[in-house]
JSON list of C-alpha atoms in Angstrom, two decimals:
[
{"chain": "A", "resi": 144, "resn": "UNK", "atom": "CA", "xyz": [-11.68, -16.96, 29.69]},
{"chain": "A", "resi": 145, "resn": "UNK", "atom": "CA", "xyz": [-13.08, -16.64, 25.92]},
{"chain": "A", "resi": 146, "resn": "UNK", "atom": "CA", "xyz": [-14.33, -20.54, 26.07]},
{"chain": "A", "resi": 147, "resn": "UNK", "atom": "CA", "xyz": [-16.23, -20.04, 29.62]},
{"chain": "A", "resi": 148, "resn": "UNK", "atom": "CA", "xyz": [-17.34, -17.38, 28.37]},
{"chain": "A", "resi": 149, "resn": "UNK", "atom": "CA", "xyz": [-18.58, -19.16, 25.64]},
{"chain": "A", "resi": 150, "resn": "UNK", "atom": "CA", "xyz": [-20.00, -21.75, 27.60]},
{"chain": "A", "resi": 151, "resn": "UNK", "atom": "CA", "xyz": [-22.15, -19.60, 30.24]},
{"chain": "A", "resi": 152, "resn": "UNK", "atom": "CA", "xyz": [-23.58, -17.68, 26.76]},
{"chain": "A", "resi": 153, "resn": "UNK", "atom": "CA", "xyz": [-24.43, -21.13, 25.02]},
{"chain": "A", "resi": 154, "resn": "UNK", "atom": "CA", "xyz": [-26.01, -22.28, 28.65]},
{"chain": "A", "resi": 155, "resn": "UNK", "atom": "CA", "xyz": [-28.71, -19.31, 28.60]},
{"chain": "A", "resi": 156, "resn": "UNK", "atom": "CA", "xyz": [-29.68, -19.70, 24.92]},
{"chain": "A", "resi": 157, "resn": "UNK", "atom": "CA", "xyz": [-30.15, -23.69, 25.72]},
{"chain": "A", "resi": 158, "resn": "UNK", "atom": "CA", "xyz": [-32.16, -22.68, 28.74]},
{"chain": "A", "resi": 159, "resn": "UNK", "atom": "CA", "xyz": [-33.95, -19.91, 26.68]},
{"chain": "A", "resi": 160, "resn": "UNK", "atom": "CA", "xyz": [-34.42, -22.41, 23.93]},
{"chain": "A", "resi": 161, "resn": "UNK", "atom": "CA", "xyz": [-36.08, -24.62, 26.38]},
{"chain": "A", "resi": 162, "resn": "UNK", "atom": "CA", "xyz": [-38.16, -22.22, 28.04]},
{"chain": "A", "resi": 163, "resn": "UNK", "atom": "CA", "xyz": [-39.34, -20.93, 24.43]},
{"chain": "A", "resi": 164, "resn": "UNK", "atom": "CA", "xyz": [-40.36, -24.65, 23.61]},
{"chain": "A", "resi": 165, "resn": "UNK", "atom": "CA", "xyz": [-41.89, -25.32, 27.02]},
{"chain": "A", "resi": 166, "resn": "UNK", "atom": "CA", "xyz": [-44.07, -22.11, 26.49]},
{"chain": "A", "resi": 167, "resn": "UNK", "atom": "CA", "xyz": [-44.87, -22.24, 22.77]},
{"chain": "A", "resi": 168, "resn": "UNK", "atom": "CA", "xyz": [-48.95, -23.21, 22.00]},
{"chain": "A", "resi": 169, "resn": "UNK", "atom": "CA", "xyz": [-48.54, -26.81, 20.00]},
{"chain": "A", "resi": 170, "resn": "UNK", "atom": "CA", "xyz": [-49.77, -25.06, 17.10]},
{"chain": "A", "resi": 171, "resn": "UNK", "atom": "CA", "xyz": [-47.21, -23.16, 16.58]},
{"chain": "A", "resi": 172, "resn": "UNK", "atom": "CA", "xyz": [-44.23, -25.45, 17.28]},
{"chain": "A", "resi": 173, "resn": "UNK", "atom": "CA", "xyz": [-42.05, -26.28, 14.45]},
{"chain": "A", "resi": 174, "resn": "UNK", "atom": "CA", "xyz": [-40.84, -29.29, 16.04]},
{"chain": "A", "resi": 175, "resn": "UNK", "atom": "CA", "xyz": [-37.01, -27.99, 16.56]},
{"chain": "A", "resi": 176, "resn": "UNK", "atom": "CA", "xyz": [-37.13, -25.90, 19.30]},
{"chain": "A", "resi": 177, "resn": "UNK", "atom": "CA", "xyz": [-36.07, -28.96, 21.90]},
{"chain": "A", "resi": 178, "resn": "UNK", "atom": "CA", "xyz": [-32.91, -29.66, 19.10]},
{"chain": "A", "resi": 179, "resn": "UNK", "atom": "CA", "xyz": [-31.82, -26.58, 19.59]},
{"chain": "A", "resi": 180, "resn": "UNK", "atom": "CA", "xyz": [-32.09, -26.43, 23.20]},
{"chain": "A", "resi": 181, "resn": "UNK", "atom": "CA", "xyz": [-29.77, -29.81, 22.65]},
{"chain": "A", "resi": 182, "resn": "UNK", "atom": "CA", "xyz": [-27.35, -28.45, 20.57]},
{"chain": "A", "resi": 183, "resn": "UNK", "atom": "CA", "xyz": [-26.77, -25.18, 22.72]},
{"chain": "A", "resi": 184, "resn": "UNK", "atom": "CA", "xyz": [-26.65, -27.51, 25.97]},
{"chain": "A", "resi": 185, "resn": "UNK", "atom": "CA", "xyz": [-24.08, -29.23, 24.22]},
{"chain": "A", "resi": 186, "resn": "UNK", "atom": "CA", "xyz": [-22.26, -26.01, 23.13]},
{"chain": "A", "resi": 187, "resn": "UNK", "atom": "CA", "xyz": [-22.24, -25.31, 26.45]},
{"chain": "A", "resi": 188, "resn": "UNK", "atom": "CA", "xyz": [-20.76, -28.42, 27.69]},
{"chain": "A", "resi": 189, "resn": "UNK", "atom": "CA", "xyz": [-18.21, -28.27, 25.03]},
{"chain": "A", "resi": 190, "resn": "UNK", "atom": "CA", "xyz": [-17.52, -24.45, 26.33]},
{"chain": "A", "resi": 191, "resn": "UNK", "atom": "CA", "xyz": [-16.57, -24.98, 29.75]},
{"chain": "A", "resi": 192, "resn": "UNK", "atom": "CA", "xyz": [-14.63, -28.49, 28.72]},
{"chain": "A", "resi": 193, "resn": "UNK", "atom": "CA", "xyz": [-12.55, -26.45, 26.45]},
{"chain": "A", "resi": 194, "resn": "UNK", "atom": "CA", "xyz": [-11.95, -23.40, 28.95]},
{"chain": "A", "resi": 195, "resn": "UNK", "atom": "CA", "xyz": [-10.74, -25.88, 31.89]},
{"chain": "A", "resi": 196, "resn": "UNK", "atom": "CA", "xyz": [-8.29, -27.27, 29.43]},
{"chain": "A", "resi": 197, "resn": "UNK", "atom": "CA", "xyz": [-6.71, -23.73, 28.91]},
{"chain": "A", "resi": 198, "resn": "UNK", "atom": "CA", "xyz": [-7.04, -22.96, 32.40]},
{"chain": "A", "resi": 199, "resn": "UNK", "atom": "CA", "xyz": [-4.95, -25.97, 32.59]},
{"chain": "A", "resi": 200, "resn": "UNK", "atom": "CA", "xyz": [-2.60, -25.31, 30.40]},
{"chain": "A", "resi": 201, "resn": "UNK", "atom": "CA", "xyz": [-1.97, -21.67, 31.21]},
{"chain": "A", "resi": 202, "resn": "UNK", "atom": "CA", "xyz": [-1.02, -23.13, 34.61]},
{"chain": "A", "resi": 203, "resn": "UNK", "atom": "CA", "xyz": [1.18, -25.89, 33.83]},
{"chain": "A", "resi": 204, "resn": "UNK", "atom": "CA", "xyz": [2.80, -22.92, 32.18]},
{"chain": "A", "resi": 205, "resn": "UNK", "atom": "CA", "xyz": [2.84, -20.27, 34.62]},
{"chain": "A", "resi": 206, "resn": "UNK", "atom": "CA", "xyz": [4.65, -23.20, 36.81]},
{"chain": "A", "resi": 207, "resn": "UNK", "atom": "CA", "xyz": [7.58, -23.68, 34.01]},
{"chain": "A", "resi": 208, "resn": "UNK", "atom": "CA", "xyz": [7.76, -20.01, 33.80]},
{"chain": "A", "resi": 209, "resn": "UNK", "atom": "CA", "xyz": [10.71, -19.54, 36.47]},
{"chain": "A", "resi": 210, "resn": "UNK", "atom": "CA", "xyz": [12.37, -22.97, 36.25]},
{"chain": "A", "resi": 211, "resn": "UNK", "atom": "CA", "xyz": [15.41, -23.07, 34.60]},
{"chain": "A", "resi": 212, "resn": "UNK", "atom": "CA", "xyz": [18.24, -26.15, 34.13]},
{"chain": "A", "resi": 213, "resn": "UNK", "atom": "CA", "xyz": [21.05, -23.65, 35.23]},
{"chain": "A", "resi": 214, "resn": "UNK", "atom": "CA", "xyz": [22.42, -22.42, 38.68]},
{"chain": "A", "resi": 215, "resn": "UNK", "atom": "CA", "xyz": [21.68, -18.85, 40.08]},
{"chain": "A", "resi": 216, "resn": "UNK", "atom": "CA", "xyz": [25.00, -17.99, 39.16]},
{"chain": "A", "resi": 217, "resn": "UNK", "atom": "CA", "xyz": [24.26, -18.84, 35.52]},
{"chain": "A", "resi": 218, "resn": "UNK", "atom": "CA", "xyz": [21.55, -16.68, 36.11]},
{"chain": "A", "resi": 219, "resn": "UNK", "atom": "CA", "xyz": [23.71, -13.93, 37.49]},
{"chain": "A", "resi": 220, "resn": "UNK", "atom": "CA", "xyz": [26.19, -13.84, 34.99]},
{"chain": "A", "resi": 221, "resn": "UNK", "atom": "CA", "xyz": [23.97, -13.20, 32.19]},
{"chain": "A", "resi": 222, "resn": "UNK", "atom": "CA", "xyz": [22.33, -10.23, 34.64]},
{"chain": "A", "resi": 223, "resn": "UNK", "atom": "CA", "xyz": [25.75, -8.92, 34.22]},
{"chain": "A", "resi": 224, "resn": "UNK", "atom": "CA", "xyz": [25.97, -9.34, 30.48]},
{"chain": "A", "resi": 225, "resn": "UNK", "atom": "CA", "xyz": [28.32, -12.37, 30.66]},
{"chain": "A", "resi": 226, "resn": "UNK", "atom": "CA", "xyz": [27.79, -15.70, 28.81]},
{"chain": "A", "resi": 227, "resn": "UNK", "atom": "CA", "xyz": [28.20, -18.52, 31.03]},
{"chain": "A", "resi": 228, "resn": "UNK", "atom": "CA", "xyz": [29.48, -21.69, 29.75]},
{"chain": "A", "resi": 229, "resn": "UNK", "atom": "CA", "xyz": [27.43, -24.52, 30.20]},
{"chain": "A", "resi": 230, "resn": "UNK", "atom": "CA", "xyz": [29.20, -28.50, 30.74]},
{"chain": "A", "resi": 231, "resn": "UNK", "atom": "CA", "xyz": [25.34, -30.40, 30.27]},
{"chain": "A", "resi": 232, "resn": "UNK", "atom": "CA", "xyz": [23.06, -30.35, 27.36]},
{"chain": "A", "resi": 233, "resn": "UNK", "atom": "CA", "xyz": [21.20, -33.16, 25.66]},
{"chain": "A", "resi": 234, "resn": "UNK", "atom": "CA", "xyz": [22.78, -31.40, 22.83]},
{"chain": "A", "resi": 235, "resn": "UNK", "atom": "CA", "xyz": [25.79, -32.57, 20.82]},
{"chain": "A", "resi": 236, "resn": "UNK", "atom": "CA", "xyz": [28.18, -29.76, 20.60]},
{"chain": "A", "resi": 237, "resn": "UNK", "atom": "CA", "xyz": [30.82, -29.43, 17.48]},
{"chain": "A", "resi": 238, "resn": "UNK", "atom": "CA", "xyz": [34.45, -27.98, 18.05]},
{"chain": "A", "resi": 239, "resn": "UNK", "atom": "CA", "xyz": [34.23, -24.62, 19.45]},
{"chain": "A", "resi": 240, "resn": "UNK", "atom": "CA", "xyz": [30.53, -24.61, 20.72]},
{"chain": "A", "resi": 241, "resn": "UNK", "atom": "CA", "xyz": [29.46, -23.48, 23.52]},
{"chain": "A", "resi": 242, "resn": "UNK", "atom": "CA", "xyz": [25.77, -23.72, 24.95]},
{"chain": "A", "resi": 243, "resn": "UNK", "atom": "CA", "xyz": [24.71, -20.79, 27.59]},
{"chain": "A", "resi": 244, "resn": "UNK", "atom": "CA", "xyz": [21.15, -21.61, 28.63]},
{"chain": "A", "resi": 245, "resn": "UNK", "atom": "CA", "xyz": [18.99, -24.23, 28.93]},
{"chain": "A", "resi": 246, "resn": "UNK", "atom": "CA", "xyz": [15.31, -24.67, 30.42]},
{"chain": "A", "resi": 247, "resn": "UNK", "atom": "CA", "xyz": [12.06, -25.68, 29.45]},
{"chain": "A", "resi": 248, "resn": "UNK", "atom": "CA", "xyz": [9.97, -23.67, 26.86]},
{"chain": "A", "resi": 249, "resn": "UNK", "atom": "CA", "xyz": [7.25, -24.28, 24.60]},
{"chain": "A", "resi": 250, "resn": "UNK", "atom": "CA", "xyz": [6.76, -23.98, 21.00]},
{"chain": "A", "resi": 251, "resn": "UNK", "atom": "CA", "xyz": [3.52, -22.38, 19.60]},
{"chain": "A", "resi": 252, "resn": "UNK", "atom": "CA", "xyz": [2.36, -22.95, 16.40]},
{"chain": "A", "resi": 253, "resn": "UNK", "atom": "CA", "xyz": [-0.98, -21.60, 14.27]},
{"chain": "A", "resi": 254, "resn": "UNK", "atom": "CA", "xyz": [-2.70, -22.45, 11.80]},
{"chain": "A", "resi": 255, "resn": "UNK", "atom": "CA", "xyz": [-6.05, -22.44, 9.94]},
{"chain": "A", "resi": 256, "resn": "UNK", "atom": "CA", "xyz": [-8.24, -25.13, 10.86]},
{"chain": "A", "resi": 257, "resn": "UNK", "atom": "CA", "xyz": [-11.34, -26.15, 10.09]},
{"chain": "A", "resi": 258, "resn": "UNK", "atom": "CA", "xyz": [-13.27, -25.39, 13.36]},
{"chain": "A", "resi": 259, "resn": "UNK", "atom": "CA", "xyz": [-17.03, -26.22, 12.32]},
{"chain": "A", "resi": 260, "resn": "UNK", "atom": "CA", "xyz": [-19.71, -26.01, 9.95]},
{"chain": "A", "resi": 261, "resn": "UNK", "atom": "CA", "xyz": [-21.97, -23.09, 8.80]},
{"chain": "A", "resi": 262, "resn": "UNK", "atom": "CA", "xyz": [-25.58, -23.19, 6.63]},
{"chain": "A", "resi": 263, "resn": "UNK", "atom": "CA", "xyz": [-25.57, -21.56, 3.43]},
{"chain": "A", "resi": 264, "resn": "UNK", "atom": "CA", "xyz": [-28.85, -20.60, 3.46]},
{"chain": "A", "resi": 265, "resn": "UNK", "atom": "CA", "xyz": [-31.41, -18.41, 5.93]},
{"chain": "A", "resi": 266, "resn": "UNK", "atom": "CA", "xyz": [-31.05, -18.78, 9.84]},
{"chain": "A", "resi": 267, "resn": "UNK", "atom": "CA", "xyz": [-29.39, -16.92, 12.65]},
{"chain": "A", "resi": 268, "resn": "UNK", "atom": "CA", "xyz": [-25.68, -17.28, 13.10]},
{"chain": "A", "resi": 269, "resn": "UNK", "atom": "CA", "xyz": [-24.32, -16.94, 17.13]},
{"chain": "A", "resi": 270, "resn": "UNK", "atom": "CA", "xyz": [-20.49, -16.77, 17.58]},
{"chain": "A", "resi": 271, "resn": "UNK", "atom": "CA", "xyz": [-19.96, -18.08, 21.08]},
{"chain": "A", "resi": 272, "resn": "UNK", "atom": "CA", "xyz": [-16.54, -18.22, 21.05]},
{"chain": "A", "resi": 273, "resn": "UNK", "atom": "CA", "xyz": [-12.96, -17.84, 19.02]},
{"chain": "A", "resi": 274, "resn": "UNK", "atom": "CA", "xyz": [-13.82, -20.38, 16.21]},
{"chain": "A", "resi": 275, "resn": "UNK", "atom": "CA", "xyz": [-16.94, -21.49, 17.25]},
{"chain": "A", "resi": 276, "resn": "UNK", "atom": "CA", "xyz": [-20.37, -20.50, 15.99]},
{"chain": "A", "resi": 277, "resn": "UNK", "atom": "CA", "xyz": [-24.12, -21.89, 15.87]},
{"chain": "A", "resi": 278, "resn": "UNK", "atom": "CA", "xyz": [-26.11, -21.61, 12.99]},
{"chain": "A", "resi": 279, "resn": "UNK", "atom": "CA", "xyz": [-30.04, -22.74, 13.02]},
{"chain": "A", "resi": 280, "resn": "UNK", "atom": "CA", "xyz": [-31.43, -22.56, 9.35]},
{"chain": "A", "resi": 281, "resn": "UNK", "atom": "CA", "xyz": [-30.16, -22.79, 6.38]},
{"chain": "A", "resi": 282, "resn": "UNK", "atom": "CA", "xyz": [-29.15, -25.15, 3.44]},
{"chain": "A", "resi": 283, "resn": "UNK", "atom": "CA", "xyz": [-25.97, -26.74, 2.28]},
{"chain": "A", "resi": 284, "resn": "UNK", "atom": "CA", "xyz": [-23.44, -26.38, 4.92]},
{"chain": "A", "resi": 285, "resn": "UNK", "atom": "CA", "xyz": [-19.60, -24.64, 4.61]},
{"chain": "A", "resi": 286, "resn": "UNK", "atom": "CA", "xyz": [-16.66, -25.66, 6.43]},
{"chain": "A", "resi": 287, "resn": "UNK", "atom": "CA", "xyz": [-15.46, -22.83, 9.12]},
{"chain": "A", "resi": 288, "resn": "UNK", "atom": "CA", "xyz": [-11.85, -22.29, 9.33]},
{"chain": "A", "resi": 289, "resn": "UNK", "atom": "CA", "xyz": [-9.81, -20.19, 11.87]},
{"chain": "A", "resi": 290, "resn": "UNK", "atom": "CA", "xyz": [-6.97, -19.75, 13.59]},
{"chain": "A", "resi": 291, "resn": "UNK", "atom": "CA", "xyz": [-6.16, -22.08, 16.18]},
{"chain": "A", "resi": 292, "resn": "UNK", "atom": "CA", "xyz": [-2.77, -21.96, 18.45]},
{"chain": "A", "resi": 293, "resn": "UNK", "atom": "CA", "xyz": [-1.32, -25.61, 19.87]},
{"chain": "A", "resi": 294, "resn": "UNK", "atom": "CA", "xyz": [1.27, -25.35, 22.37]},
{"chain": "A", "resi": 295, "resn": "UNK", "atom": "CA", "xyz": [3.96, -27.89, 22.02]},
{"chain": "A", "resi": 296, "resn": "UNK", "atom": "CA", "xyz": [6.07, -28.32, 25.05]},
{"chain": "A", "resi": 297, "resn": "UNK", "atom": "CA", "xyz": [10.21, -29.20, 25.21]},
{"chain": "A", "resi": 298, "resn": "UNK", "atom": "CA", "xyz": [13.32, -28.15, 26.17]},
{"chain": "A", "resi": 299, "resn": "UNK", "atom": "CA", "xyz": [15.51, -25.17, 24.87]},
{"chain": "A", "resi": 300, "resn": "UNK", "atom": "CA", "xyz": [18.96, -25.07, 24.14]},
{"chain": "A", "resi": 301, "resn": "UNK", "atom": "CA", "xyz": [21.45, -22.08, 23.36]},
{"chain": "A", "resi": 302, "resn": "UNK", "atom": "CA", "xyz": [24.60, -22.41, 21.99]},
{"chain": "A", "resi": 303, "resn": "UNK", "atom": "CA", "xyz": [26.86, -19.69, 20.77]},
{"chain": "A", "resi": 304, "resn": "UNK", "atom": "CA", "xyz": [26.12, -21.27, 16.92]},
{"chain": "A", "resi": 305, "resn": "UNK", "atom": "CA", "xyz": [22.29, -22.32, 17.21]},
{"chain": "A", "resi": 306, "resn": "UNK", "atom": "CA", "xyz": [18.98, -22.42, 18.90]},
{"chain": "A", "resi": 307, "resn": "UNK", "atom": "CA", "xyz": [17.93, -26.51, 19.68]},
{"chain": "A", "resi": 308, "resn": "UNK", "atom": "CA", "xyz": [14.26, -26.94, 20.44]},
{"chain": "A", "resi": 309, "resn": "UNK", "atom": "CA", "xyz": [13.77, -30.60, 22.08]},
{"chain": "A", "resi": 310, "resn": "UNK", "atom": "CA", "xyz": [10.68, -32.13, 22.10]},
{"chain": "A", "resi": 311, "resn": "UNK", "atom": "CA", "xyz": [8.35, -35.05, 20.82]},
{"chain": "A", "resi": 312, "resn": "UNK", "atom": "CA", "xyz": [6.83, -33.23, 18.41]},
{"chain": "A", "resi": 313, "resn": "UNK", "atom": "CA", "xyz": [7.86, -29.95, 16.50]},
{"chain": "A", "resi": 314, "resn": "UNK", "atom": "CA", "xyz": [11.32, -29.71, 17.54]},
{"chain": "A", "resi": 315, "resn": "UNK", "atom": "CA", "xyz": [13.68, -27.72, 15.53]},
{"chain": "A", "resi": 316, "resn": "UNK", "atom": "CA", "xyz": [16.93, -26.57, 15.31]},
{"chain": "A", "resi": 317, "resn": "UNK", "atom": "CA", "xyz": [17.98, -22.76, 14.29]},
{"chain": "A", "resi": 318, "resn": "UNK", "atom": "CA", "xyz": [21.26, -21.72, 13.12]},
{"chain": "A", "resi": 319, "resn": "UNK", "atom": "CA", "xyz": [21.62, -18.21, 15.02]},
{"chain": "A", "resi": 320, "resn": "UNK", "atom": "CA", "xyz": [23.40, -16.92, 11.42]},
{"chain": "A", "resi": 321, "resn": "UNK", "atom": "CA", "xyz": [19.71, -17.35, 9.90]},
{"chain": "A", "resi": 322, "resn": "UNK", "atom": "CA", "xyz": [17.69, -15.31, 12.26]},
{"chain": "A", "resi": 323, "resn": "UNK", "atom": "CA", "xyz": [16.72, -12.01, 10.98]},
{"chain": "A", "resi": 324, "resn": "UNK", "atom": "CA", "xyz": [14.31, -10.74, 13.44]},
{"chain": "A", "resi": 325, "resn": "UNK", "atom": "CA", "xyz": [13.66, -10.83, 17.43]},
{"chain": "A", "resi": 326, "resn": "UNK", "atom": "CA", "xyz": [10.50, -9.44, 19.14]},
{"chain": "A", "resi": 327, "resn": "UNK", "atom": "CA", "xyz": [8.21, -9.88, 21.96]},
{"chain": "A", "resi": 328, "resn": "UNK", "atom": "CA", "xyz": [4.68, -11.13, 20.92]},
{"chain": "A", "resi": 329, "resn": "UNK", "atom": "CA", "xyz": [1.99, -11.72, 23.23]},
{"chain": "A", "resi": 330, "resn": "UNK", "atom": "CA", "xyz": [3.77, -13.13, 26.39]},
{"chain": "A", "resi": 331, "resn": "UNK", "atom": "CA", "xyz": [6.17, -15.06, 24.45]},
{"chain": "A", "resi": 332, "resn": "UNK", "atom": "CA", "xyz": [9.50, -14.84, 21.54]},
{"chain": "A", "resi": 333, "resn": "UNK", "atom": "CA", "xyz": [8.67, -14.25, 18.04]},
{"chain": "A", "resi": 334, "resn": "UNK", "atom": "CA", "xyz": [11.85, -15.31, 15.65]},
{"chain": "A", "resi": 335, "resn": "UNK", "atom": "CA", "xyz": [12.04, -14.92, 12.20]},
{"chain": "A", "resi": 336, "resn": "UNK", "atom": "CA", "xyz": [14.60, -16.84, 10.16]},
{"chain": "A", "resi": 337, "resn": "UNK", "atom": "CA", "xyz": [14.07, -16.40, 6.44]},
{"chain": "A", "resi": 338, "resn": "UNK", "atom": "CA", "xyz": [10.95, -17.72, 5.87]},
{"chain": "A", "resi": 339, "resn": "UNK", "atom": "CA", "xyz": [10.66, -19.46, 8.77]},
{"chain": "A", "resi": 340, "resn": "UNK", "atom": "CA", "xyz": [9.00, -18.08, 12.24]},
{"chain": "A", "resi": 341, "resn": "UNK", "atom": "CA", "xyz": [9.32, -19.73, 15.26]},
{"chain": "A", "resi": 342, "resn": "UNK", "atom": "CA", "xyz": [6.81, -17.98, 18.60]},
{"chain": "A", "resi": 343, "resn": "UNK", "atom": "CA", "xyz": [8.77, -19.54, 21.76]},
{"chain": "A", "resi": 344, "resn": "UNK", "atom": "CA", "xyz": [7.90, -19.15, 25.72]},
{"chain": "A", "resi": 345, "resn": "UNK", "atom": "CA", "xyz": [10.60, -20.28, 28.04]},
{"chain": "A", "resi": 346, "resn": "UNK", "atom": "CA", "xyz": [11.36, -20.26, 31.75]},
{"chain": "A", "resi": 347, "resn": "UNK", "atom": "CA", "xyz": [13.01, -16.94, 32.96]},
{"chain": "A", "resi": 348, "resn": "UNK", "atom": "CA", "xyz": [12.41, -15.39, 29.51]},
{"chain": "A", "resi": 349, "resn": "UNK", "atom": "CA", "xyz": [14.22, -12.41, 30.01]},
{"chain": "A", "resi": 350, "resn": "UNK", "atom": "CA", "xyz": [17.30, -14.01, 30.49]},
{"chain": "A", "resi": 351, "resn": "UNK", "atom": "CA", "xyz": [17.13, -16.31, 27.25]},
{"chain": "A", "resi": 352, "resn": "UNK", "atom": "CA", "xyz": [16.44, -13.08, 25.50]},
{"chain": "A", "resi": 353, "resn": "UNK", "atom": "CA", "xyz": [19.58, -11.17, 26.66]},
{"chain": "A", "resi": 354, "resn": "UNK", "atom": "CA", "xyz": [22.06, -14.17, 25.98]},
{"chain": "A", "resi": 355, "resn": "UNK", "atom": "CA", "xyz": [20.09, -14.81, 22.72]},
{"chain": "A", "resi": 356, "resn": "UNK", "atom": "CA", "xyz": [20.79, -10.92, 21.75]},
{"chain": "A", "resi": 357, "resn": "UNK", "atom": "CA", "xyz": [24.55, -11.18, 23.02]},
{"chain": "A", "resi": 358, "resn": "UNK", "atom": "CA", "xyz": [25.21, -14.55, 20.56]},
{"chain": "A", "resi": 359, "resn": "UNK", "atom": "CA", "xyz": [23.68, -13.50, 17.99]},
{"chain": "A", "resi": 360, "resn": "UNK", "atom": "CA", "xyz": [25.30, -10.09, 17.66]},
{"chain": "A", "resi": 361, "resn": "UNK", "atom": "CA", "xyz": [28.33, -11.99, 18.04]}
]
């Protein structure tokens, strides 16, 4: 929502840039006023590019969001508080482990990034979106940093010894004797262990949380 946002703002400072431009006596023209018109048109295009990519995303995950690799008795079982005992993993089990779910999730990771690039000088700054701002004016330019989230997605595995995290990039593995900390954050699983944080969404989340709660108080 933030990025079309972003975009229909951007879209009526281009087309107010343009009108200013179109309207200005040739006197008093700087010779900018149609570059800026560009840049916001361009804003804008970048906007609503951006926002149908998250609109994307958010439903390729609202589709993973109830699919699990387990039965509906697996699923019942851990309704009931019981661990059930899972015979197929990509994951190679030592003596004496035992997985007890398994379905898709992804990871999310942020970090500061450098998003743009800001005058030092005079001018007018417009923030038209998480990130992004416009700056006309100015003199030597600064790098803009902020946060930005990537969503990495995989497979989830839960053994009674260890959280596995399969995927092509960013994969992990957790030993559950490390974690420290457990708690909702924003739609999705926020674990600490040590220094380490991992934010996880996975399919039928309230189930992974329950048998994650029963192992690990094991």
């Amino acid at each position: 929502m933030g990025w079309k946002i972003g975009g229909v703002l951007t879209l009526v400072l281009a087309g107010v840039a343009a009108l200013v431009s179109a309207t200005t006596p040739a006197e008093y023209k700087t010779g900018i006023e149609w570059g800026i018109a560009a840049i916001f048109l361009v804003l804008a295009v970048l906007c609503f590019w951006r926002g149908s990519k998250a609109s994307a995303r958010k439903k390729a995950e609202q589709e993973d969001r109830n699919e699990t690799y387990m039965s509906d008795q697996d699923l019942q079982q851990i309704q009931a508080g019981e661990l059930p005992v899972l015979s197929s993993v990509p994951v190679i089990l030592g003596d004496g482990e035992q997985a007890h779910f398994f379905a898709p999730a992804r990871r999310y990771i942020t970090k500061k990034k450098a998003v743009g690039r800001t005058g030092s000088g005079g001018g007018i700054s417009v923030r038209v979106a998480k990130g992004v701002s416009v700056r006309s004016g100015g003199g030597a330019s600064q790098t803009v940093y902020d946060d930005v989230t990537d969503a990495f997605a995989g497979r989830v595995v839960l053994t009674n010894r260890r959280i596995v995290f399969l995927a092509e990039q960013n994969g992990f593995e957790c030993k559950l004797s490390a974690i420290s900390a457990i708690a909702p954050e924003g739609g999705r699983l926020l674990i600490q262990a040590g220094s380490k944080s991992y934010g996880l969404a996975v399919a039928q989340q309230g189930h992974f949380a329950k048998v994650l709660e029963m192992v690990a108080r094991k």
